[in-house]
Coordinates of C-alpha atoms in Angstrom, one line a residue:
Chain A
M52 CA 76.6 -81.8 -84.3
T53 CA 73.4 -79.8 -85.7
A54 CA 74.0 -78.4 -88.6
R55 CA 74.1 -75.0 -87.8
W56 CA 72.0 -73.3 -91.2
L57 CA 69.6 -75.5 -91.1
W58 CA 67.5 -72.8 -88.7
P59 CA 68.2 -70.0 -90.4
S60 CA 66.9 -72.2 -93.8
L61 CA 64.1 -73.2 -92.0
L62 CA 62.5 -70.6 -90.5
L63 CA 63.3 -69.4 -93.7
L64 CA 61.0 -71.9 -95.6
A65 CA 58.5 -71.6 -93.4
L66 CA 58.2 -68.2 -94.4
L67 CA 58.1 -67.7 -97.8
A68 CA 55.6 -71.5 -97.9
A69 CA 53.8 -68.5 -95.9
L70 CA 53.4 -65.5 -98.5
L71 CA 53.3 -67.9 -100.9
G72 CA 50.2 -69.4 -99.2
V73 CA 49.1 -65.8 -99.4
G74 CA 49.5 -65.1 -102.6
I75 CA 48.6 -67.8 -104.4
G76 CA 45.4 -68.7 -105.0
S77 CA 42.6 -68.2 -108.3
T78 CA 43.0 -64.7 -107.8
V79 CA 46.3 -63.0 -109.0
I80 CA 47.3 -60.5 -106.4
S81 CA 50.1 -58.2 -107.0
L82 CA 52.2 -57.6 -104.5
P83 CA 52.0 -53.8 -104.3
R84 CA 47.7 -54.5 -104.3
A85 CA 48.0 -56.5 -101.9
W86 CA 49.5 -54.5 -99.7
A87 CA 47.9 -51.6 -99.9
A88 CA 44.7 -53.5 -99.6
L89 CA 46.2 -55.4 -95.9
A90 CA 46.7 -51.8 -95.6
G91 CA 43.5 -51.2 -95.7
H92 CA 43.2 -48.9 -99.0
G93 CA 43.4 -50.8 -101.9
D94 CA 39.8 -53.2 -103.9
P95 CA 38.3 -54.2 -100.8
I96 CA 37.2 -57.8 -102.6
E97 CA 40.9 -58.3 -102.9
R98 CA 40.5 -57.3 -99.0
A99 CA 38.5 -59.5 -98.5
I100 CA 40.7 -62.3 -100.0
L101 CA 43.5 -61.8 -98.4
V102 CA 42.3 -61.2 -94.8
E103 CA 39.7 -63.2 -94.7
L104 CA 40.2 -66.4 -97.3
R105 CA 43.7 -67.8 -98.2
L106 CA 45.0 -65.1 -94.4
P107 CA 43.4 -67.3 -92.2
R108 CA 44.3 -70.5 -94.3
A109 CA 47.7 -69.6 -94.2
V110 CA 47.9 -69.2 -90.2
L111 CA 45.7 -72.9 -89.9
G112 CA 48.6 -73.9 -92.7
L113 CA 50.8 -73.0 -91.3
A114 CA 50.0 -74.5 -87.2
V115 CA 48.5 -77.4 -88.2
G116 CA 52.1 -78.2 -89.9
A117 CA 54.4 -77.0 -87.0
M118 CA 52.4 -78.9 -84.7
L119 CA 51.7 -83.0 -86.7
G120 CA 55.9 -82.2 -87.3
V121 CA 56.8 -81.7 -83.8
G122 CA 54.8 -84.6 -82.8
G123 CA 56.2 -86.8 -84.7
A124 CA 59.6 -86.0 -83.8
A125 CA 58.0 -86.3 -79.9
L126 CA 56.4 -89.9 -80.5
Q127 CA 59.5 -90.9 -81.9
G128 CA 61.7 -89.7 -79.8
Y129 CA 59.4 -91.1 -77.2
L130 CA 58.7 -95.1 -78.7
R131 CA 62.4 -94.7 -79.6
N132 CA 60.7 -95.9 -83.4
P133 CA 61.3 -93.6 -86.0
L134 CA 57.7 -94.6 -87.4
A135 CA 55.4 -93.8 -85.3
E136 CA 53.5 -90.4 -86.6
P137 CA 50.6 -89.1 -83.8
A138 CA 47.7 -91.3 -85.6
V139 CA 49.6 -94.3 -83.6
L140 CA 48.1 -93.1 -80.5
G141 CA 44.5 -92.6 -81.9
V142 CA 44.1 -88.9 -81.2
S143 CA 43.7 -88.9 -84.5
N144 CA 41.1 -91.3 -85.2
G145 CA 39.0 -90.0 -82.0
A146 CA 39.1 -86.8 -83.5
A147 CA 37.8 -87.4 -86.9
L148 CA 35.3 -89.7 -85.5
G149 CA 33.8 -86.8 -83.7
A150 CA 33.9 -84.9 -86.7
V151 CA 32.0 -87.5 -88.8
L152 CA 29.5 -88.1 -85.6
A153 CA 28.6 -84.4 -86.5
L154 CA 28.5 -85.1 -90.1
Y155 CA 26.2 -88.1 -90.1
F156 CA 23.8 -86.1 -87.6
G157 CA 23.4 -83.5 -89.4
L158 CA 24.6 -81.1 -86.6
A159 CA 27.8 -79.5 -88.9
D160 CA 24.8 -77.0 -90.5
A161 CA 23.5 -76.3 -87.3
S162 CA 26.3 -74.5 -86.4
F163 CA 30.4 -73.3 -87.6
L164 CA 31.4 -74.5 -84.1
L165 CA 29.5 -77.9 -83.2
L166 CA 31.6 -80.2 -85.9
P167 CA 35.2 -79.3 -84.5
A168 CA 33.7 -79.0 -81.3
L169 CA 33.5 -82.4 -80.8
A170 CA 36.5 -83.6 -82.8
I171 CA 38.4 -81.8 -80.4
A172 CA 35.4 -84.4 -77.4
G173 CA 36.7 -87.0 -80.0
A174 CA 39.6 -86.5 -78.9
V175 CA 39.2 -86.5 -75.2
V176 CA 37.1 -89.3 -75.1
T177 CA 40.5 -91.1 -77.4
L178 CA 43.1 -89.5 -74.2
L179 CA 40.7 -90.4 -71.7
L180 CA 40.3 -94.7 -72.6
L181 CA 44.5 -94.3 -73.8
F182 CA 45.2 -94.2 -70.0
A183 CA 42.4 -96.7 -68.5
L184 CA 44.1 -98.4 -71.4
A185 CA 47.5 -98.3 -71.1
G186 CA 47.5 -97.0 -67.2
R187 CA 50.3 -95.6 -65.3
G188 CA 52.8 -98.3 -66.6
E189 CA 55.9 -96.6 -67.6
S190 CA 56.8 -98.9 -70.8
P191 CA 56.2 -97.5 -74.6
L192 CA 54.7 -100.5 -75.4
T193 CA 52.1 -100.4 -73.3
L194 CA 51.1 -97.4 -74.9
I195 CA 51.5 -98.7 -78.8
L196 CA 49.1 -101.4 -78.3
A197 CA 46.6 -99.3 -76.0
G198 CA 47.2 -96.8 -79.2
I199 CA 46.7 -99.2 -81.2
A200 CA 43.3 -100.0 -80.0
V201 CA 42.0 -97.0 -79.6
S202 CA 42.6 -96.2 -83.1
T203 CA 40.8 -98.9 -84.2
L204 CA 37.8 -98.7 -82.0
A205 CA 37.5 -94.8 -82.7
G206 CA 38.5 -96.7 -87.2
A207 CA 35.4 -98.3 -87.1
G208 CA 33.3 -96.4 -85.3
I209 CA 34.2 -93.7 -89.1
S210 CA 33.1 -97.0 -90.7
L211 CA 29.8 -97.6 -89.4
A212 CA 29.2 -93.7 -89.6
L213 CA 29.7 -94.6 -93.6
N214 CA 27.7 -97.9 -93.3
M215 CA 25.0 -96.2 -92.2
A216 CA 24.9 -93.0 -94.2
P217 CA 21.4 -92.7 -95.0
N218 CA 22.4 -91.4 -98.6
P219 CA 25.0 -91.3 -100.7
F220 CA 25.5 -87.6 -100.5
A221 CA 26.4 -87.8 -96.5
A222 CA 28.8 -91.2 -97.7
M223 CA 30.4 -88.6 -99.6
E224 CA 30.2 -85.4 -97.1
I225 CA 32.2 -87.9 -94.3
M226 CA 34.7 -89.1 -96.8
T227 CA 35.3 -85.5 -97.2
W228 CA 36.4 -84.1 -94.6
L229 CA 37.7 -86.7 -93.9
L230 CA 40.6 -86.8 -96.9
G231 CA 41.7 -83.3 -95.1
S232 CA 41.8 -79.5 -97.0
L233 CA 41.7 -76.0 -95.0
E234 CA 39.7 -74.9 -97.9
D235 CA 37.0 -71.9 -96.8
R236 CA 38.6 -71.8 -92.8
S237 CA 37.7 -68.3 -91.4
F238 CA 39.5 -67.0 -88.4
R239 CA 37.4 -68.5 -86.7
H240 CA 38.6 -72.1 -87.0
V241 CA 41.9 -70.1 -86.6
A242 CA 40.9 -68.9 -82.8
L243 CA 39.2 -72.6 -82.1
A244 CA 42.2 -74.6 -83.0
L245 CA 45.6 -72.0 -82.3
P246 CA 45.3 -72.3 -78.3
C247 CA 44.7 -76.3 -78.4
I248 CA 48.3 -76.2 -81.0
A249 CA 49.6 -73.6 -78.5
A250 CA 48.8 -76.2 -75.6
G251 CA 50.0 -79.1 -77.8
L252 CA 53.7 -77.3 -78.9
L253 CA 54.6 -76.2 -75.3
L254 CA 53.3 -79.2 -73.6
L255 CA 55.5 -81.4 -76.3
A256 CA 58.1 -78.8 -77.2
G257 CA 59.9 -78.9 -73.9
Q258 CA 60.5 -82.5 -73.1
G259 CA 63.6 -82.4 -75.6
R260 CA 65.6 -83.4 -73.0
A261 CA 63.5 -86.0 -71.1
L262 CA 63.7 -87.9 -74.8
D263 CA 67.5 -87.2 -75.7
A264 CA 67.7 -89.1 -71.8
L265 CA 65.5 -92.2 -72.9
T266 CA 68.4 -93.2 -75.7
L267 CA 69.9 -95.2 -72.7
G268 CA 66.0 -96.9 -72.3
E269 CA 63.8 -96.0 -69.2
D270 CA 65.5 -97.6 -66.4
G271 CA 69.0 -94.9 -68.0
A272 CA 67.1 -91.6 -68.0
A273 CA 64.8 -92.1 -64.9
A274 CA 68.6 -93.0 -63.1
L275 CA 69.6 -89.9 -65.3
G276 CA 66.8 -87.6 -63.5
V277 CA 64.0 -87.9 -65.7
N278 CA 60.9 -88.3 -64.3
L279 CA 59.3 -90.5 -66.6
R280 CA 55.5 -91.2 -65.4
R281 CA 55.8 -87.1 -65.9
T282 CA 56.6 -87.3 -69.4
R283 CA 54.3 -89.5 -70.6
L284 CA 52.0 -87.6 -69.5
R285 CA 53.1 -84.6 -71.2
L286 CA 54.1 -86.3 -73.8
L287 CA 50.0 -87.6 -73.7
L288 CA 48.4 -84.5 -72.5
G289 CA 50.4 -82.8 -75.9
I290 CA 49.5 -85.0 -78.5
A291 CA 46.1 -85.2 -78.2
I292 CA 45.0 -81.7 -77.1
G293 CA 47.3 -79.9 -80.0
V294 CA 46.4 -82.8 -82.6
G295 CA 42.8 -83.1 -81.4
G296 CA 43.2 -79.4 -82.0
A297 CA 44.4 -80.1 -85.4
V298 CA 42.4 -82.2 -87.2
A299 CA 39.6 -80.8 -85.6
V300 CA 39.9 -77.6 -88.2
S301 CA 41.9 -79.2 -91.1
G302 CA 40.7 -83.0 -90.5
A303 CA 42.9 -86.3 -90.7
I304 CA 46.4 -85.1 -92.0
G305 CA 48.1 -88.0 -92.4
F306 CA 52.6 -88.1 -92.9
V307 CA 53.8 -85.0 -92.3
G308 CA 55.0 -85.5 -88.9
L309 CA 55.6 -89.3 -90.1
I310 CA 58.2 -87.5 -92.4
V311 CA 59.2 -84.7 -91.2
P312 CA 61.8 -85.8 -88.5
H313 CA 62.8 -88.2 -91.4
L314 CA 64.1 -85.5 -93.8
L315 CA 65.5 -83.7 -90.9
R316 CA 67.3 -86.0 -89.1
P317 CA 70.7 -86.6 -91.4
F318 CA 71.3 -82.4 -90.6
T319 CA 71.2 -83.2 -85.8
D320 CA 73.5 -84.8 -84.4
R321 CA 70.4 -87.4 -84.6
S322 CA 69.6 -86.8 -81.0
P323 CA 65.2 -86.6 -80.6
S324 CA 65.6 -82.8 -78.9
A325 CA 67.0 -81.2 -82.3
L326 CA 64.5 -82.3 -84.0
L327 CA 61.5 -81.0 -81.7
W328 CA 61.3 -77.5 -83.0
P329 CA 62.9 -77.8 -86.3
S330 CA 60.7 -80.4 -86.6
A331 CA 57.5 -77.7 -85.8
L332 CA 59.3 -75.1 -88.8
A333 CA 60.0 -78.1 -91.0
G334 CA 56.5 -79.4 -90.9
A335 CA 54.6 -75.8 -90.9
A336 CA 56.0 -75.1 -94.1
L337 CA 56.1 -78.6 -95.3
L338 CA 51.6 -78.4 -95.1
T339 CA 51.7 -74.3 -95.7
L340 CA 53.6 -75.6 -99.2
A341 CA 51.3 -78.8 -100.2
D342 CA 48.1 -76.7 -99.4
V343 CA 49.9 -73.9 -102.4
A344 CA 50.4 -77.2 -104.1
V345 CA 46.1 -78.2 -104.0
R346 CA 45.0 -74.2 -105.5
V347 CA 47.7 -74.7 -108.3
I348 CA 47.8 -78.6 -109.4
P349 CA 44.3 -77.8 -112.5
S350 CA 41.6 -80.4 -111.2
T351 CA 38.1 -80.5 -111.0
N352 CA 37.7 -81.3 -107.7
E353 CA 39.7 -79.4 -105.2
L354 CA 42.0 -82.2 -104.2
K355 CA 42.5 -82.3 -100.6
L356 CA 44.7 -81.6 -98.7
G357 CA 45.5 -85.7 -97.1
V358 CA 45.3 -86.9 -100.9
V359 CA 48.8 -84.4 -101.8
T360 CA 50.5 -85.3 -98.0
A361 CA 50.0 -88.9 -98.4
F362 CA 51.5 -89.1 -102.0
L363 CA 54.6 -87.0 -100.6
G364 CA 55.2 -89.8 -98.3
V365 CA 55.5 -92.6 -100.0
P366 CA 59.3 -91.2 -102.3
V367 CA 60.5 -90.5 -98.2
F368 CA 60.2 -94.2 -97.5
L369 CA 61.4 -95.3 -100.8
V370 CA 64.9 -93.7 -99.9
H371 CA 65.3 -95.3 -96.8
L372 CA 64.2 -98.7 -98.3
L373 CA 66.4 -98.6 -101.3
R374 CA 69.1 -96.4 -97.8
E375 CA 68.9 -99.7 -95.5
R376 CA 68.9 -101.6 -98.4
R377 CA 72.6 -100.2 -99.7
L378 CA 71.1 -99.6 -103.2
W379 CA 71.9 -95.5 -102.5
Chain B
M277 CA 80.3 -88.6 -49.8
V278 CA 77.2 -91.0 -50.0
K279 CA 75.9 -93.4 -48.2
V280 CA 73.4 -96.1 -49.3
E281 CA 71.4 -98.3 -46.7
A282 CA 69.2 -100.9 -47.8
R283 CA 67.0 -101.9 -45.0
E284 CA 65.1 -105.2 -44.9
L285 CA 64.7 -104.7 -48.7
S286 CA 62.4 -107.0 -50.4
V287 CA 61.3 -106.8 -54.8
A288 CA 58.9 -109.1 -55.7
L289 CA 58.5 -108.9 -59.4
G290 CA 55.3 -109.9 -60.3
R291 CA 54.4 -112.8 -57.5
R292 CA 57.5 -114.1 -57.6
E293 CA 60.1 -112.3 -54.3
V294 CA 63.6 -111.9 -56.7
V295 CA 64.9 -109.1 -53.4
R296 CA 64.4 -111.5 -50.1
G297 CA 65.5 -109.2 -46.7
V298 CA 69.3 -107.4 -48.0
S299 CA 70.1 -105.2 -45.8
F300 CA 73.3 -103.1 -45.8
A301 CA 75.3 -99.6 -45.6
A302 CA 78.1 -99.2 -48.0
G303 CA 79.6 -95.4 -47.8
R304 CA 82.5 -95.9 -50.2
G305 CA 85.2 -98.0 -51.1
L306 CA 84.5 -100.9 -54.1
V307 CA 81.9 -103.2 -53.8
G308 CA 81.3 -105.8 -55.8
V309 CA 77.9 -108.1 -55.3
L310 CA 78.6 -111.6 -57.1
G311 CA 75.4 -114.6 -57.3
P312 CA 74.6 -116.7 -60.4
N313 CA 72.8 -116.0 -62.8
G314 CA 68.3 -114.8 -61.0
A315 CA 70.0 -114.7 -57.8
G316 CA 68.2 -110.6 -58.0
K317 CA 71.6 -109.2 -58.8
S318 CA 70.7 -106.5 -60.8
T319 CA 66.9 -106.6 -59.3
L320 CA 68.9 -105.3 -55.7
V321 CA 70.4 -102.6 -57.7
R322 CA 67.4 -100.5 -59.4
A323 CA 65.5 -100.9 -56.2
L324 CA 68.9 -98.7 -54.9
L325 CA 68.5 -96.2 -57.5
G326 CA 64.8 -96.4 -56.5
L327 CA 64.0 -98.1 -60.1
V328 CA 61.3 -101.2 -58.8
P329 CA 58.6 -100.2 -56.2
H330 CA 60.6 -102.7 -53.2
A331 CA 59.7 -103.2 -49.4
G332 CA 61.2 -102.3 -46.6
E333 CA 63.8 -99.6 -47.0
V334 CA 66.7 -98.1 -48.7
R335 CA 68.4 -94.6 -48.2
L336 CA 70.7 -92.5 -49.2
D337 CA 72.4 -90.4 -47.1
E338 CA 69.7 -91.2 -44.2
T339 CA 66.3 -90.0 -46.2
P340 CA 64.5 -93.0 -47.3
I341 CA 64.8 -93.1 -51.5
A342 CA 60.5 -92.3 -51.8
R343 CA 60.9 -89.2 -50.1
L344 CA 63.7 -87.5 -53.1
T345 CA 62.9 -86.2 -56.7
R346 CA 64.6 -88.1 -59.4
A347 CA 66.3 -85.3 -60.2
E348 CA 68.0 -85.4 -56.0
I349 CA 68.5 -88.8 -56.7
A350 CA 70.2 -88.7 -60.0
R351 CA 72.7 -86.3 -58.3
R352 CA 73.5 -88.7 -55.8
V353 CA 74.3 -91.9 -57.7
A354 CA 74.9 -92.7 -61.2
Y355 CA 74.5 -95.6 -62.7
L356 CA 74.8 -97.0 -65.8
P357 CA 72.4 -100.7 -66.4
Q358 CA 73.8 -104.0 -67.8
G359 CA 73.4 -104.1 -71.8
Q360 CA 74.3 -101.8 -74.7
T361 CA 70.7 -100.1 -74.8
L362 CA 71.1 -97.2 -77.1
H363 CA 68.5 -96.5 -79.2
W364 CA 70.0 -93.8 -81.3
P365 CA 73.4 -93.2 -83.3
L366 CA 74.7 -90.6 -80.9
T367 CA 78.1 -89.8 -81.4
V368 CA 80.1 -90.3 -78.4
E369 CA 80.5 -86.9 -77.0
R370 CA 76.7 -86.6 -77.2
L371 CA 76.0 -89.2 -75.4
V372 CA 79.1 -89.0 -72.5
A373 CA 77.5 -85.3 -72.4
L374 CA 73.6 -87.0 -71.5
G375 CA 76.0 -87.7 -68.1
R376 CA 75.5 -84.3 -67.4
L377 CA 71.9 -84.4 -67.6
P378 CA 71.5 -83.9 -63.8
H379 CA 72.6 -80.8 -62.7
L380 CA 71.8 -78.7 -66.7
A381 CA 69.1 -76.4 -65.4
P382 CA 66.0 -75.9 -67.3
F383 CA 66.3 -73.7 -70.3
S384 CA 71.1 -74.1 -69.9
R385 CA 73.5 -75.4 -71.4
L386 CA 76.6 -76.3 -71.2
D387 CA 78.6 -74.5 -69.8
E388 CA 83.3 -75.0 -68.2
A389 CA 82.0 -77.4 -65.9
D390 CA 80.2 -79.9 -67.0
R391 CA 83.0 -79.3 -70.4
T392 CA 85.5 -80.5 -67.7
A393 CA 84.4 -83.4 -67.1
I394 CA 82.9 -84.9 -70.4
E395 CA 86.8 -84.3 -71.1
H396 CA 87.5 -86.1 -67.9
A397 CA 85.2 -88.7 -68.6
M398 CA 86.4 -89.8 -71.7
A399 CA 89.6 -89.4 -71.0
R400 CA 89.8 -91.7 -68.2
T401 CA 88.2 -94.2 -70.2
E402 CA 90.5 -94.2 -73.4
V403 CA 87.6 -92.9 -75.4
T404 CA 88.4 -89.3 -76.5
A405 CA 89.6 -90.6 -79.7
L406 CA 86.4 -92.3 -80.3
R407 CA 84.5 -88.8 -80.0
H408 CA 83.0 -88.4 -83.1
R409 CA 82.2 -91.6 -84.1
T410 CA 78.7 -92.4 -84.3
A411 CA 78.4 -95.1 -81.1
T412 CA 76.0 -97.8 -82.4
E413 CA 78.4 -98.6 -85.2
L414 CA 81.1 -99.5 -82.5
S415 CA 83.1 -102.6 -81.4
G416 CA 80.6 -104.1 -77.7
G417 CA 84.4 -103.8 -76.0
E418 CA 84.2 -99.3 -77.2
R419 CA 80.9 -99.2 -76.3
A420 CA 81.1 -100.5 -73.1
R421 CA 83.6 -98.1 -72.2
V422 CA 81.4 -95.2 -73.6
L423 CA 78.6 -96.0 -72.0
L424 CA 81.1 -96.2 -68.1
A425 CA 82.6 -92.6 -69.5
R426 CA 79.1 -91.4 -69.9
A427 CA 78.2 -92.7 -66.4
L428 CA 81.7 -91.1 -65.0
A429 CA 80.6 -87.6 -66.7
V430 CA 77.4 -87.8 -63.9
E431 CA 80.5 -87.5 -61.7
A432 CA 77.8 -88.3 -58.8
P433 CA 79.5 -89.4 -55.4
A434 CA 77.9 -93.0 -55.8
L435 CA 78.2 -95.3 -58.9
I436 CA 76.0 -98.1 -59.6
A437 CA 76.3 -100.8 -63.0
D438 CA 75.4 -103.7 -64.1
E439 CA 78.2 -105.5 -65.0
P440 CA 80.1 -102.7 -66.7
L441 CA 82.9 -105.5 -67.3
S442 CA 80.8 -108.0 -69.4
S443 CA 82.5 -107.4 -73.2
L444 CA 85.3 -107.0 -72.2
D445 CA 88.2 -108.3 -73.2
P446 CA 91.1 -109.5 -70.1
A447 CA 92.9 -106.5 -71.0
H448 CA 90.1 -103.9 -70.6
A449 CA 88.6 -105.7 -67.9
L450 CA 91.3 -105.3 -65.8
H451 CA 91.3 -101.6 -67.1
G452 CA 87.8 -101.1 -66.6
M453 CA 88.3 -102.7 -63.0
E454 CA 91.9 -100.6 -61.7
L455 CA 89.3 -97.3 -63.6
L456 CA 86.6 -98.7 -60.9
R457 CA 89.4 -99.0 -58.2
A458 CA 90.2 -95.5 -59.0
E459 CA 87.1 -94.0 -58.6
A460 CA 86.2 -95.7 -54.6
D461 CA 90.4 -94.4 -53.7
A462 CA 89.3 -91.4 -55.1
G463 CA 86.4 -91.2 -52.3
R464 CA 83.8 -92.0 -54.4
L465 CA 81.0 -95.5 -53.4
V466 CA 82.2 -98.0 -56.1
L467 CA 78.6 -100.1 -56.1
A468 CA 79.4 -103.2 -59.3
V469 CA 77.4 -106.0 -59.9
L470 CA 80.0 -108.8 -61.1
H471 CA 80.7 -111.7 -62.2
D472 CA 84.6 -112.6 -62.8
L473 CA 85.6 -113.9 -59.4
T474 CA 89.3 -113.3 -59.5
L475 CA 89.0 -109.4 -61.2
A476 CA 86.2 -109.1 -58.2
A477 CA 88.7 -110.7 -54.9
R478 CA 91.7 -109.1 -56.7
F479 CA 90.2 -105.7 -56.2
C480 CA 87.2 -105.4 -54.3
D481 CA 87.2 -104.2 -50.8
R482 CA 84.2 -106.2 -49.9
L483 CA 81.8 -108.5 -51.3
L484 CA 78.1 -108.8 -51.5
V485 CA 77.1 -112.0 -51.8
L486 CA 73.1 -113.0 -53.6
H487 CA 72.1 -116.2 -53.9
D488 CA 67.9 -116.7 -54.4
G489 CA 67.2 -113.9 -53.9
A490 CA 69.2 -112.9 -50.1
L491 CA 72.3 -112.1 -49.0
V492 CA 73.8 -115.0 -48.1
A493 CA 78.1 -113.5 -47.1
D494 CA 78.7 -109.0 -47.1
G495 CA 83.3 -108.5 -46.0
A496 CA 86.1 -108.8 -47.4
P497 CA 87.4 -110.2 -50.3
G498 CA 89.2 -112.5 -48.0
D499 CA 86.5 -113.4 -45.4
V500 CA 83.4 -115.0 -48.4
L501 CA 85.1 -116.1 -51.2
S502 CA 85.6 -119.7 -49.2
A503 CA 85.3 -122.9 -51.2
E504 CA 82.3 -124.2 -49.5
L505 CA 80.5 -120.6 -50.7
L506 CA 81.3 -120.8 -53.9
A507 CA 80.3 -124.3 -53.9
R508 CA 77.0 -123.6 -52.0
V509 CA 76.3 -120.3 -53.8
Y510 CA 77.4 -121.1 -57.7
G511 CA 77.6 -125.1 -57.6
V512 CA 81.1 -124.8 -58.5
R513 CA 84.4 -126.3 -57.2
A514 CA 87.0 -123.4 -56.8
F515 CA 90.5 -123.6 -55.9
I516 CA 90.9 -120.8 -53.7
A517 CA 95.2 -119.7 -54.3
D518 CA 96.5 -118.7 -51.2
D519 CA 98.8 -116.0 -52.5
P520 CA 99.3 -113.5 -50.0
P521 CA 97.9 -110.6 -49.3
L522 CA 95.6 -112.2 -52.5
R523 CA 93.1 -115.2 -52.1
V524 CA 92.4 -115.8 -55.1
P525 CA 89.8 -118.7 -56.5
L526 CA 89.9 -120.5 -59.6
A527 CA 86.4 -122.4 -60.3
R528 CA 86.3 -125.7 -61.5
I529 CA 82.3 -127.0 -62.1
V530 CA 81.3 -129.6 -59.6
D531 CA 80.2 -133.0 -60.7
G532 CA 76.4 -133.1 -61.1
A533 CA 76.2 -129.3 -61.5
N534 CA 74.7 -127.9 -58.8
A535 CA 75.1 -131.0 -55.9
A536 CA 76.5 -128.9 -53.7
T537 CA 74.2 -126.5 -53.4

């Protein structure tokens, strides 16, 4: 059985993460002053910091984290592989390539919109390629193979852009973006990403039963009334739209989709459906907390979010490795 | 009641035609599907469920299966696939509950009827005591019974079981056949792919024998299981213990393997 305290504690954790996200930064703003600022009769500078800098950052942290968490849980369920994460489908790389092209051709400076728009276009092109390669088949293997092919292609494109960068600064700009960050994001970014992420979450989170049925294999699931083609279509669309939107504003942030379901699985009945929404909450909390850590950890250059999540991923897998070898 | 019907059913996997022009109809009783490995038994039952593209026609209650949705098929025919595929370490209870998926409305939870069906299925297969155990950690025999319980929990008018006895010891295999027999006696159609000729002869009302994808015999066990047919299909020499009312074949390998074919 899924532990009863799981939901409330995850909700609480996400809420706490959001509060920390808004409350912590280079300027210390006490709670009463923050309240006054938000209510409209406080210091206008503090108000600007809270509403224009920290709030969108916290909202994006929650939304992107939720999307990556659900994406990981859904994909692990669909592929029946606990090592799957949204990046497996190549959508993250595709979106990143779009963004990198915007940076490479200097379009990102022309309008703030161009970079995320090109990133979403990159995700859509990746999705079309995935469909062309994986076809309408029902086997998860073809999807993994197609995903690896597309992902590698987009990765090669990114490398090419770095290789051909006209000067070190351009290459540095691309690298920095690729590391993933929520720094200096505004509500315009929120407005762009949130609809994509909401659509992605809805498409994926309704798939719990189909994913549960897949425990019995494809034939077993189909014989339980699951339309495998529709399941696959929703999954692909959900991840492409949602993760595409997330990468467009945050850069490629890895490992969240991979580790969140792992962290939660021991507290559930281990069915894929029991992981979907909790993974959203836990992903949201994890990414927002990681983003707080980025601000708190002293460093000369700002630490990038993708770097922190990558470091978080390692111990989780060490623990699994130890358990697998029965050393723990 | 449900009627499962195949009309000139053919299935090609890749270029090879695995099922060739099979026609039969069944609505009740325990029907055994026999045939050597590679005869097309599994492909035939998968086609009956609409799981593989086919030529010819499969009808459920007179409706071509192509016109039914997966959910409509699922409520009429329960399916126990070959092998013991289990991808996540669910508890036995949770696994058996999957059988109720075809009946669940979107966003609803298991209701009293669902719970009763689950309990009933677990009781009949004697896995109630295992309910909190992790299904992937059970022995092969226990797991086979749990998966059978999962299929029974659907409570569909028809059950198609692909080698339901494959990893059961003689006692549990007997018990498994008695279970299938009881399902059939309760008015359901049970179509089971079997390898044990003795059990098939003892328990089934009707046998379908496949050979190289074609239906070579269809009838009561006593009429179907002749020494001549077993030699032709399986390449074994059978001694048929003629002990009315049972005629039970005991098989021995023919010298020179498939010399008789």
